[in-house]
Amino acid sequence: MNLSVLWPLQELLRTGLEVRTTRALFARVFDYLDRPVEIVERPDAIAVTPDHMRGAVTIENVTFAYEKGGEPTLRNVSIDIPAGSHVAIVGATGSGKTTLGYLLARLYDVDEGAIRFDGIDIRDLKLSSLTEVLGVVTQEPYLLNASIADNLRFAKPDATGAELAAAARAAQIATQIEALPEGYKTVVGERGYRFSGGEKQRLALARTILRDPPILLLDEATSALDTRTEQAMSAALAALSKGRTTITIAHRLSTVRSADMIVVMKQGRVVECGTHEVLLAQGGAYASLLQPDRA
Ligand SMILES: Nc1ncnc2c1ncn2[C@@H]1O[C@H](COP(=O)(O)OP(=O)(O)OP(=O)(O)O)[C@@H](O)[C@H]1O
Ligand SMILES: [Mg+2]
């Protein structure tokens, strides 16, 4: 990861300047900071306002290989996600879940098929619009070596202290922040206060709540969480997913169970799709993921 790109941006933050495109670009890589960006914006790309997006997501027959002409990592993946619904994507390690997330955030372009937000091919959107429409929280969210308040204000530079606190409360991280001697002024990141993995993810959720995107993509932490953290995470997610399309790459049963639709991936393909009850009764791939010994 190239940290040098961050310093000018931290400088911007300090001086209170706001350069919209820079911020949008930065927000874009914020949660996928260590991923290469290999795509280009079309000269006639269109801008959309997130407020005007309903948030329907269509993944249409998508095939993708990391190496041109190589073995595809995703094959003919089709998922129709109605606006406002919550979809959980599950599957064995290496089945292509995170790769699908990269394509949704357009870190790579599909080789075949298309991904559309409200019917618009994401390749036709300005990258700044894409950033505003899709909020991403990854397994390893990045925190700037700056105060908690500054980290949150990256999402919304003009946010008031009350707005920061409200977002932190919704993300179930306010109590931990307020217990610190310096509260929201506490410096975090590589050289500051170290939050645990679960706390970092909730801080990233707070950041995304401030950005308020109509579509949310969440790659859940794989590691097991203790019961209290698990409950805090579930409450934070419920707050965040309310009223927006939520796509969760899910590792926790509580997230999967409450989803409107579960998509099961296997070796780069969608093999099952349905609610928890229906898939469990079906006794197929989903059922054996839950109870491996029965397979
Ligand atoms: N940047 C990359 N370049 C080449 N191959 C990759 C890259 N990232 C992932 N892969 C390969 O693509 C396949 C799918 O990986 P992916 O990370 O999407 O799986 P996943 O379902 O998210 O797994 P997990 O549950 O372990 O997170 C794997 O075979 C992986 O090795
Ligand atoms: Mg993954």
mmCIF file of C-alpha atoms and ligand atoms in Angstrom:
data_model
loop_
_atom_site.group_PDB
_atom_site.id
_atom_site.type_symbol
_atom_site.label_atom_id
_atom_site.label_comp_id
_atom_site.label_asym_id
_atom_site.label_seq_id
_atom_site.Cartn_x
_atom_site.Cartn_y
_atom_site.Cartn_z
ATOM 1 C CA MET A 1 0.000 0.000 0.000
ATOM 2 C CA ASN A 2 1.332 3.353 -0.996
ATOM 3 C CA LEU A 3 1.006 5.675 1.965
ATOM 4 C CA SER A 4 2.564 8.633 0.218
ATOM 5 C CA VAL A 5 -0.739 9.308 -1.571
ATOM 6 C CA LEU A 6 -2.266 10.060 1.803
ATOM 7 C CA TRP A 7 -0.111 12.949 2.885
ATOM 8 C CA PRO A 8 -1.405 15.585 0.494
ATOM 9 C CA LEU A 9 -4.908 14.552 1.459
ATOM 10 C CA GLN A 10 -4.169 14.859 5.140
ATOM 11 C CA GLU A 11 -2.787 18.289 4.381
ATOM 12 C CA LEU A 12 -6.046 19.165 2.612
ATOM 13 C CA LEU A 13 -7.981 18.014 5.604
ATOM 14 C CA ARG A 14 -5.864 20.088 7.953
ATOM 15 C CA THR A 15 -6.270 23.252 5.921
ATOM 16 C CA GLY A 16 -9.995 22.660 5.683
ATOM 17 C CA LEU A 17 -9.919 22.845 1.911
ATOM 18 C CA GLU A 18 -12.331 20.661 0.124
ATOM 19 C CA VAL A 19 -11.530 19.521 -3.367
ATOM 20 C CA ARG A 20 -14.512 17.486 -4.353
ATOM 21 C CA THR A 21 -12.933 15.309 -7.018
ATOM 22 C CA THR A 22 -9.897 14.541 -4.917
ATOM 23 C CA ARG A 23 -12.113 13.625 -2.035
ATOM 24 C CA ALA A 24 -14.259 11.419 -4.249
ATOM 25 C CA LEU A 25 -11.217 9.673 -5.638
ATOM 26 C CA PHE A 26 -9.821 9.225 -2.211
ATOM 27 C CA ALA A 27 -13.084 7.911 -0.803
ATOM 28 C CA ARG A 28 -13.079 5.469 -3.684
ATOM 29 C CA VAL A 29 -9.793 3.929 -2.686
ATOM 30 C CA PHE A 30 -10.326 4.513 0.993
ATOM 31 C CA ASP A 31 -11.599 1.074 1.751
ATOM 32 C CA TYR A 32 -9.800 -0.738 -1.024
ATOM 33 C CA LEU A 33 -6.589 1.189 -0.553
ATOM 34 C CA ASP A 34 -4.262 -1.653 -1.388
ATOM 35 C CA ARG A 35 -6.075 -2.609 -4.592
ATOM 36 C CA PRO A 36 -4.759 -1.467 -7.953
ATOM 37 C CA VAL A 37 -7.139 0.677 -9.952
ATOM 38 C CA GLU A 38 -7.070 -0.497 -13.537
ATOM 39 C CA ILE A 39 -10.142 1.083 -14.965
ATOM 40 C CA VAL A 40 -10.682 4.315 -16.850
ATOM 41 C CA GLU A 41 -13.537 6.785 -16.873
ATOM 42 C CA ARG A 42 -15.270 7.278 -20.198
ATOM 43 C CA PRO A 43 -14.957 10.835 -21.522
ATOM 44 C CA ASP A 44 -18.757 11.028 -21.797
ATOM 45 C CA ALA A 45 -19.417 9.361 -18.431
ATOM 46 C CA ILE A 46 -22.556 10.545 -16.700
ATOM 47 C CA ALA A 47 -22.966 12.015 -13.235
ATOM 48 C CA VAL A 48 -25.841 10.963 -11.013
ATOM 49 C CA THR A 49 -26.978 12.335 -7.676
ATOM 50 C CA PRO A 50 -27.169 9.656 -4.988
ATOM 51 C CA ASP A 51 -30.424 11.193 -3.676
ATOM 52 C CA HIS A 52 -32.039 10.387 -7.008
ATOM 53 C CA MET A 53 -30.940 6.759 -7.060
ATOM 54 C CA ARG A 54 -33.328 4.050 -5.877
ATOM 55 C CA GLY A 55 -30.466 1.614 -5.458
ATOM 56 C CA ALA A 56 -31.483 -1.381 -7.592
ATOM 57 C CA VAL A 57 -28.463 -3.531 -8.475
ATOM 58 C CA THR A 58 -28.396 -5.932 -11.410
ATOM 59 C CA ILE A 59 -25.523 -8.298 -12.008
ATOM 60 C CA GLU A 60 -26.098 -9.654 -15.496
ATOM 61 C CA ASN A 61 -24.293 -12.722 -16.753
ATOM 62 C CA VAL A 62 -20.932 -11.543 -15.446
ATOM 63 C CA THR A 63 -17.763 -13.425 -16.366
ATOM 64 C CA PHE A 64 -14.394 -12.204 -15.124
ATOM 65 C CA ALA A 65 -10.792 -13.437 -15.155
ATOM 66 C CA TYR A 66 -7.952 -11.679 -13.304
ATOM 67 C CA GLU A 67 -5.646 -12.515 -16.208
ATOM 68 C CA LYS A 68 -6.772 -11.730 -19.730
ATOM 69 C CA GLY A 69 -7.634 -15.007 -21.406
ATOM 70 C CA GLY A 70 -7.028 -16.889 -18.167
ATOM 71 C CA GLU A 71 -9.315 -19.150 -16.216
ATOM 72 C CA PRO A 72 -12.375 -17.086 -15.154
ATOM 73 C CA THR A 73 -12.774 -16.451 -11.426
ATOM 74 C CA LEU A 74 -16.465 -15.619 -11.977
ATOM 75 C CA ARG A 75 -18.633 -17.340 -14.589
ATOM 76 C CA ASN A 76 -22.069 -16.214 -15.768
ATOM 77 C CA VAL A 77 -22.980 -14.670 -12.439
ATOM 78 C CA SER A 78 -26.465 -13.155 -12.433
ATOM 79 C CA ILE A 79 -28.047 -11.620 -9.330
ATOM 80 C CA ASP A 80 -31.030 -9.284 -9.318
ATOM 81 C CA ILE A 81 -31.119 -7.123 -6.208
ATOM 82 C CA PRO A 82 -34.239 -4.987 -5.768
ATOM 83 C CA ALA A 83 -33.789 -1.466 -4.347
ATOM 84 C CA GLY A 84 -33.763 -1.445 -0.554
ATOM 85 C CA SER A 85 -33.344 -5.182 -0.126
ATOM 86 C CA HIS A 86 -30.646 -7.004 1.794
ATOM 87 C CA VAL A 87 -28.683 -9.738 0.058
ATOM 88 C CA ALA A 88 -26.149 -12.012 1.739
ATOM 89 C CA ILE A 89 -23.492 -13.664 -0.406
ATOM 90 C CA VAL A 90 -22.035 -16.845 1.049
ATOM 91 C CA GLY A 91 -19.755 -19.606 -0.173
ATOM 92 C CA ALA A 92 -16.542 -21.462 0.547
ATOM 93 C CA THR A 93 -13.220 -19.641 0.636
ATOM 94 C CA GLY A 94 -12.024 -18.835 -2.884
ATOM 95 C CA SER A 95 -15.521 -19.046 -4.408
ATOM 96 C CA GLY A 96 -15.292 -15.467 -5.727
ATOM 97 C CA LYS A 97 -17.254 -13.402 -3.208
ATOM 98 C CA THR A 98 -14.668 -10.660 -2.676
ATOM 99 C CA THR A 99 -13.967 -10.612 -6.407
ATOM 100 C CA LEU A 100 -17.640 -9.840 -7.017
ATOM 101 C CA GLY A 101 -17.275 -6.985 -4.500
ATOM 102 C CA TYR A 102 -14.310 -5.599 -6.470
ATOM 103 C CA LEU A 103 -16.409 -5.630 -9.635
ATOM 104 C CA LEU A 104 -19.316 -3.856 -7.915
ATOM 105 C CA ALA A 105 -16.909 -1.125 -6.781
ATOM 106 C CA ARG A 106 -15.464 -1.174 -10.314
ATOM 107 C CA LEU A 107 -11.892 -1.844 -9.286
ATOM 108 C CA TYR A 108 -11.889 -4.090 -12.344
ATOM 109 C CA ASP A 109 -14.195 -4.219 -15.344
ATOM 110 C CA VAL A 110 -16.196 -7.314 -16.207
ATOM 111 C CA ASP A 111 -15.064 -9.336 -19.243
ATOM 112 C CA GLU A 112 -18.599 -10.304 -20.206
ATOM 113 C CA GLY A 113 -22.019 -9.189 -19.027
ATOM 114 C CA ALA A 114 -22.751 -6.017 -17.082
ATOM 115 C CA ILE A 115 -23.365 -4.560 -13.643
ATOM 116 C CA ARG A 116 -26.095 -1.925 -13.444
ATOM 117 C CA PHE A 117 -27.250 0.456 -10.742
ATOM 118 C CA ASP A 118 -30.855 1.522 -11.426
ATOM 119 C CA GLY A 119 -30.426 0.190 -14.952
ATOM 120 C CA ILE A 120 -27.280 2.259 -15.654
ATOM 121 C CA ASP A 121 -24.187 0.283 -16.635
ATOM 122 C CA ILE A 122 -21.573 1.268 -14.024
ATOM 123 C CA ARG A 123 -19.036 1.714 -16.852
ATOM 124 C CA ASP A 124 -21.168 4.669 -18.011
ATOM 125 C CA LEU A 125 -20.989 6.410 -14.632
ATOM 126 C CA LYS A 126 -18.467 8.973 -13.518
ATOM 127 C CA LEU A 127 -16.151 7.460 -10.914
ATOM 128 C CA SER A 128 -17.071 10.242 -8.490
ATOM 129 C CA SER A 129 -20.760 9.280 -8.870
ATOM 130 C CA LEU A 130 -19.966 5.632 -8.375
ATOM 131 C CA THR A 131 -18.188 6.509 -5.136
ATOM 132 C CA GLU A 132 -21.180 8.473 -3.893
ATOM 133 C CA VAL A 133 -23.671 5.779 -4.845
ATOM 134 C CA LEU A 134 -21.837 2.740 -3.461
ATOM 135 C CA GLY A 135 -20.447 2.696 0.071
ATOM 136 C CA VAL A 136 -17.914 -0.014 0.837
ATOM 137 C CA VAL A 137 -16.834 -1.370 4.207
ATOM 138 C CA THR A 138 -14.123 -4.000 3.909
ATOM 139 C CA GLN A 139 -12.695 -6.596 6.254
ATOM 140 C CA GLU A 140 -9.693 -4.384 6.973
ATOM 141 C CA PRO A 141 -10.897 -0.781 6.906
ATOM 142 C CA TYR A 142 -8.193 1.818 6.676
ATOM 143 C CA LEU A 143 -7.873 4.509 9.315
ATOM 144 C CA LEU A 144 -5.859 7.639 8.684
ATOM 145 C CA ASN A 145 -3.222 8.584 11.195
ATOM 146 C CA ALA A 146 -5.422 11.430 12.390
ATOM 147 C CA SER A 147 -8.090 12.063 15.017
ATOM 148 C CA ILE A 148 -11.289 10.024 15.110
ATOM 149 C CA ALA A 149 -13.200 13.196 14.214
ATOM 150 C CA ASP A 150 -10.985 13.778 11.154
ATOM 151 C CA ASN A 151 -11.336 10.162 10.084
ATOM 152 C CA LEU A 152 -15.104 10.528 10.215
ATOM 153 C CA ARG A 153 -15.108 13.959 8.541
ATOM 154 C CA PHE A 154 -13.401 12.473 5.501
ATOM 155 C CA ALA A 155 -16.808 11.124 4.679
ATOM 156 C CA LYS A 156 -18.517 14.459 5.255
ATOM 157 C CA PRO A 157 -16.200 17.443 5.778
ATOM 158 C CA ASP A 158 -18.940 19.763 7.024
ATOM 159 C CA ALA A 159 -20.380 17.304 9.567
ATOM 160 C CA THR A 160 -21.136 18.871 12.956
ATOM 161 C CA GLY A 161 -19.947 17.320 16.203
ATOM 162 C CA ALA A 162 -23.528 16.195 16.838
ATOM 163 C CA GLU A 163 -23.631 14.463 13.451
ATOM 164 C CA LEU A 164 -20.370 12.648 14.185
ATOM 165 C CA ALA A 165 -21.721 11.497 17.540
ATOM 166 C CA ALA A 166 -25.015 10.353 15.989
ATOM 167 C CA ALA A 167 -23.175 8.310 13.344
ATOM 168 C CA ALA A 168 -20.921 6.784 15.994
ATOM 169 C CA ARG A 169 -23.957 5.903 18.099
ATOM 170 C CA ALA A 170 -25.710 4.237 15.174
ATOM 171 C CA ALA A 171 -22.525 2.290 14.439
ATOM 172 C CA GLN A 172 -22.348 1.146 18.093
ATOM 173 C CA ILE A 173 -18.914 2.689 18.627
ATOM 174 C CA ALA A 174 -19.822 5.903 20.523
ATOM 175 C CA THR A 175 -19.384 4.397 23.996
ATOM 176 C CA GLN A 176 -15.838 3.235 23.245
ATOM 177 C CA ILE A 177 -14.900 6.619 21.757
ATOM 178 C CA GLU A 178 -16.380 8.606 24.622
ATOM 179 C CA ALA A 179 -14.523 6.451 27.159
ATOM 180 C CA LEU A 180 -11.170 7.561 25.696
ATOM 181 C CA PRO A 181 -9.527 10.464 27.605
ATOM 182 C CA GLU A 182 -9.435 12.584 24.465
ATOM 183 C CA GLY A 183 -12.700 11.312 22.984
ATOM 184 C CA TYR A 184 -13.172 12.244 19.323
ATOM 185 C CA LYS A 185 -9.778 14.011 19.352
ATOM 186 C CA THR A 186 -7.972 10.728 19.956
ATOM 187 C CA VAL A 187 -5.448 10.073 17.223
ATOM 188 C CA VAL A 188 -5.867 6.644 15.609
ATOM 189 C CA GLY A 189 -4.143 4.752 12.804
ATOM 190 C CA GLU A 190 -0.697 3.282 12.456
ATOM 191 C CA ARG A 191 0.929 5.581 14.977
ATOM 192 C CA GLY A 192 -2.034 6.238 17.248
ATOM 193 C CA TYR A 193 -4.576 4.442 19.347
ATOM 194 C CA ARG A 194 -5.160 0.917 18.113
ATOM 195 C CA PHE A 195 -8.749 -0.131 17.819
ATOM 196 C CA SER A 196 -9.575 -3.832 17.629
ATOM 197 C CA GLY A 197 -10.667 -5.257 14.258
ATOM 198 C CA GLY A 198 -14.339 -5.151 15.217
ATOM 199 C CA GLU A 199 -14.038 -1.553 16.491
ATOM 200 C CA LYS A 200 -12.279 -0.459 13.307
ATOM 201 C CA GLN A 201 -15.061 -1.962 11.245
ATOM 202 C CA ARG A 202 -17.679 -0.111 13.307
ATOM 203 C CA LEU A 203 -15.732 3.138 12.901
ATOM 204 C CA ALA A 204 -15.770 2.477 9.149
ATOM 205 C CA LEU A 205 -19.517 1.894 9.403
ATOM 206 C CA ALA A 206 -19.884 5.280 11.122
ATOM 207 C CA ARG A 207 -17.932 6.849 8.248
ATOM 208 C CA THR A 208 -20.265 5.223 5.761
ATOM 209 C CA ILE A 209 -23.361 6.320 7.698
ATOM 210 C CA LEU A 210 -22.108 9.907 7.292
ATOM 211 C CA ARG A 211 -21.665 9.382 3.561
ATOM 212 C CA ASP A 212 -25.188 8.010 3.332
ATOM 213 C CA PRO A 213 -24.904 6.054 0.057
ATOM 214 C CA PRO A 214 -28.032 4.381 -1.417
ATOM 215 C CA ILE A 215 -26.108 1.118 -1.925
ATOM 216 C CA LEU A 216 -23.919 -0.500 0.695
ATOM 217 C CA LEU A 217 -21.382 -3.260 0.173
ATOM 218 C CA LEU A 218 -20.001 -4.938 3.244
ATOM 219 C CA ASP A 219 -17.303 -7.600 3.369
ATOM 220 C CA GLU A 220 -17.684 -9.010 6.859
ATOM 221 C CA ALA A 221 -14.703 -9.960 8.984
ATOM 222 C CA THR A 222 -14.015 -13.683 8.748
ATOM 223 C CA SER A 223 -12.696 -13.980 12.274
ATOM 224 C CA ALA A 224 -15.141 -15.001 14.966
ATOM 225 C CA LEU A 225 -16.442 -12.144 17.080
ATOM 226 C CA ASP A 226 -17.248 -12.422 20.772
ATOM 227 C CA THR A 227 -20.955 -12.308 21.631
ATOM 228 C CA ARG A 228 -21.006 -8.642 22.664
ATOM 229 C CA THR A 229 -19.105 -7.515 19.577
ATOM 230 C CA GLU A 230 -21.344 -9.685 17.423
ATOM 231 C CA GLN A 231 -24.436 -8.029 18.918
ATOM 232 C CA ALA A 232 -22.942 -4.555 18.502
ATOM 233 C CA MET A 233 -22.110 -5.366 14.879
ATOM 234 C CA SER A 234 -25.616 -6.670 14.158
ATOM 235 C CA ALA A 235 -27.196 -3.539 15.649
ATOM 236 C CA ALA A 236 -24.802 -1.310 13.690
ATOM 237 C CA LEU A 237 -25.634 -3.120 10.473
ATOM 238 C CA ALA A 238 -29.360 -2.958 11.073
ATOM 239 C CA ALA A 239 -29.049 0.826 11.493
ATOM 240 C CA LEU A 240 -26.924 1.170 8.413
ATOM 241 C CA SER A 241 -28.906 -1.049 6.065
ATOM 242 C CA LYS A 242 -32.243 0.557 6.871
ATOM 243 C CA GLY A 243 -33.658 2.142 3.724
ATOM 244 C CA ARG A 244 -30.741 1.187 1.482
ATOM 245 C CA THR A 245 -29.747 -1.701 -0.697
ATOM 246 C CA THR A 246 -27.306 -3.811 1.280
ATOM 247 C CA ILE A 247 -25.022 -6.464 -0.159
ATOM 248 C CA THR A 248 -23.150 -8.357 2.522
ATOM 249 C CA ILE A 249 -20.411 -10.872 1.934
ATOM 250 C CA ALA A 250 -21.478 -12.737 5.004
ATOM 251 C CA HIS A 251 -19.591 -14.896 7.434
ATOM 252 C CA ARG A 252 -21.907 -14.590 10.404
ATOM 253 C CA LEU A 253 -25.076 -16.627 10.644
ATOM 254 C CA SER A 254 -27.037 -13.733 12.195
ATOM 255 C CA THR A 255 -26.433 -11.616 9.070
ATOM 256 C CA VAL A 256 -27.292 -14.449 6.697
ATOM 257 C CA ARG A 257 -30.481 -15.448 8.464
ATOM 258 C CA SER A 258 -31.969 -11.964 8.388
ATOM 259 C CA ALA A 259 -31.217 -11.359 4.690
ATOM 260 C CA ASP A 260 -34.082 -11.047 2.186
ATOM 261 C CA MET A 261 -32.139 -13.271 -0.158
ATOM 262 C CA ILE A 262 -29.093 -15.518 0.212
ATOM 263 C CA VAL A 263 -26.859 -16.165 -2.780
ATOM 264 C CA VAL A 264 -24.579 -19.198 -2.551
ATOM 265 C CA MET A 265 -21.412 -19.155 -4.647
ATOM 266 C CA LYS A 266 -19.253 -22.104 -5.552
ATOM 267 C CA GLN A 267 -16.181 -22.012 -7.784
ATOM 268 C CA GLY A 268 -17.158 -18.684 -9.324
ATOM 269 C CA ARG A 269 -20.780 -19.534 -10.022
ATOM 270 C CA VAL A 270 -24.082 -18.865 -8.301
ATOM 271 C CA VAL A 271 -25.377 -22.280 -7.303
ATOM 272 C CA GLU A 272 -28.331 -21.387 -5.068
ATOM 273 C CA CYS A 273 -30.497 -18.409 -4.291
ATOM 274 C CA GLY A 274 -33.340 -18.008 -1.782
ATOM 275 C CA THR A 275 -34.269 -17.306 1.831
ATOM 276 C CA HIS A 276 -32.682 -19.076 4.788
ATOM 277 C CA GLU A 277 -35.781 -21.249 5.361
ATOM 278 C CA VAL A 278 -36.181 -22.260 1.730
ATOM 279 C CA LEU A 279 -32.492 -23.059 1.176
ATOM 280 C CA LEU A 280 -32.230 -24.948 4.437
ATOM 281 C CA ALA A 281 -35.260 -27.068 3.551
ATOM 282 C CA GLN A 282 -33.787 -27.667 0.092
ATOM 283 C CA GLY A 283 -30.855 -29.470 1.724
ATOM 284 C CA GLY A 284 -28.317 -28.375 -0.925
ATOM 285 C CA ALA A 285 -25.136 -26.267 -0.914
ATOM 286 C CA TYR A 286 -26.417 -23.770 1.685
ATOM 287 C CA ALA A 287 -27.517 -26.502 4.060
ATOM 288 C CA SER A 288 -24.144 -28.215 3.806
ATOM 289 C CA LEU A 289 -22.314 -24.895 4.398
ATOM 290 C CA LEU A 290 -24.232 -24.630 7.662
ATOM 291 C CA GLN A 291 -23.733 -28.266 8.576
ATOM 292 C CA PRO A 292 -20.597 -29.450 6.788
ATOM 293 C CA ASP A 293 -20.753 -32.884 8.405
ATOM 294 C CA ARG A 294 -24.084 -33.595 6.724
ATOM 295 C CA ALA A 295 -22.742 -33.061 3.198
HETATM 296 N N1 LIG B 1 -5.852 -10.031 -7.269
HETATM 297 C C1 LIG B 1 -5.985 -11.299 -7.657
HETATM 298 N N2 LIG B 1 -5.288 -11.796 -8.704
HETATM 299 C C2 LIG B 1 -5.428 -13.070 -9.109
HETATM 300 N N3 LIG B 1 -6.255 -13.959 -8.526
HETATM 301 C C3 LIG B 1 -6.991 -13.524 -7.475
HETATM 302 C C4 LIG B 1 -6.895 -12.186 -6.980
HETATM 303 N N4 LIG B 1 -7.740 -12.060 -5.932
HETATM 304 C C5 LIG B 1 -8.329 -13.267 -5.782
HETATM 305 N N5 LIG B 1 -7.896 -14.145 -6.705
HETATM 306 C C6 LIG B 1 -8.339 -15.538 -6.877
HETATM 307 O O1 LIG B 1 -9.718 -15.530 -7.201
HETATM 308 C C7 LIG B 1 -10.396 -16.597 -6.538
HETATM 309 C C8 LIG B 1 -11.551 -16.057 -5.729
HETATM 310 O O2 LIG B 1 -11.042 -15.282 -4.672
HETATM 311 P P1 LIG B 1 -11.954 -14.371 -3.749
HETATM 312 O O3 LIG B 1 -11.063 -13.571 -2.885
HETATM 313 O O4 LIG B 1 -12.932 -13.640 -4.582
HETATM 314 O O5 LIG B 1 -12.713 -15.498 -2.887
HETATM 315 P P2 LIG B 1 -13.675 -15.324 -1.612
HETATM 316 O O6 LIG B 1 -14.919 -16.055 -1.937
HETATM 317 O O7 LIG B 1 -13.795 -13.914 -1.245
HETATM 318 O O8 LIG B 1 -12.876 -16.127 -0.486
HETATM 319 P P3 LIG B 1 -12.823 -15.860 1.134
HETATM 320 O O9 LIG B 1 -14.069 -16.466 1.702
HETATM 321 O O10 LIG B 1 -11.590 -16.611 1.549
HETATM 322 O O11 LIG B 1 -12.702 -14.394 1.386
HETATM 323 C C9 LIG B 1 -9.340 -17.327 -5.711
HETATM 324 O O12 LIG B 1 -8.923 -18.445 -6.443
HETATM 325 C C10 LIG B 1 -8.236 -16.311 -5.567
HETATM 326 O O13 LIG B 1 -6.980 -16.941 -5.477
HETATM 327 MG MG MG B 2 -13.237 -12.745 0.507
#
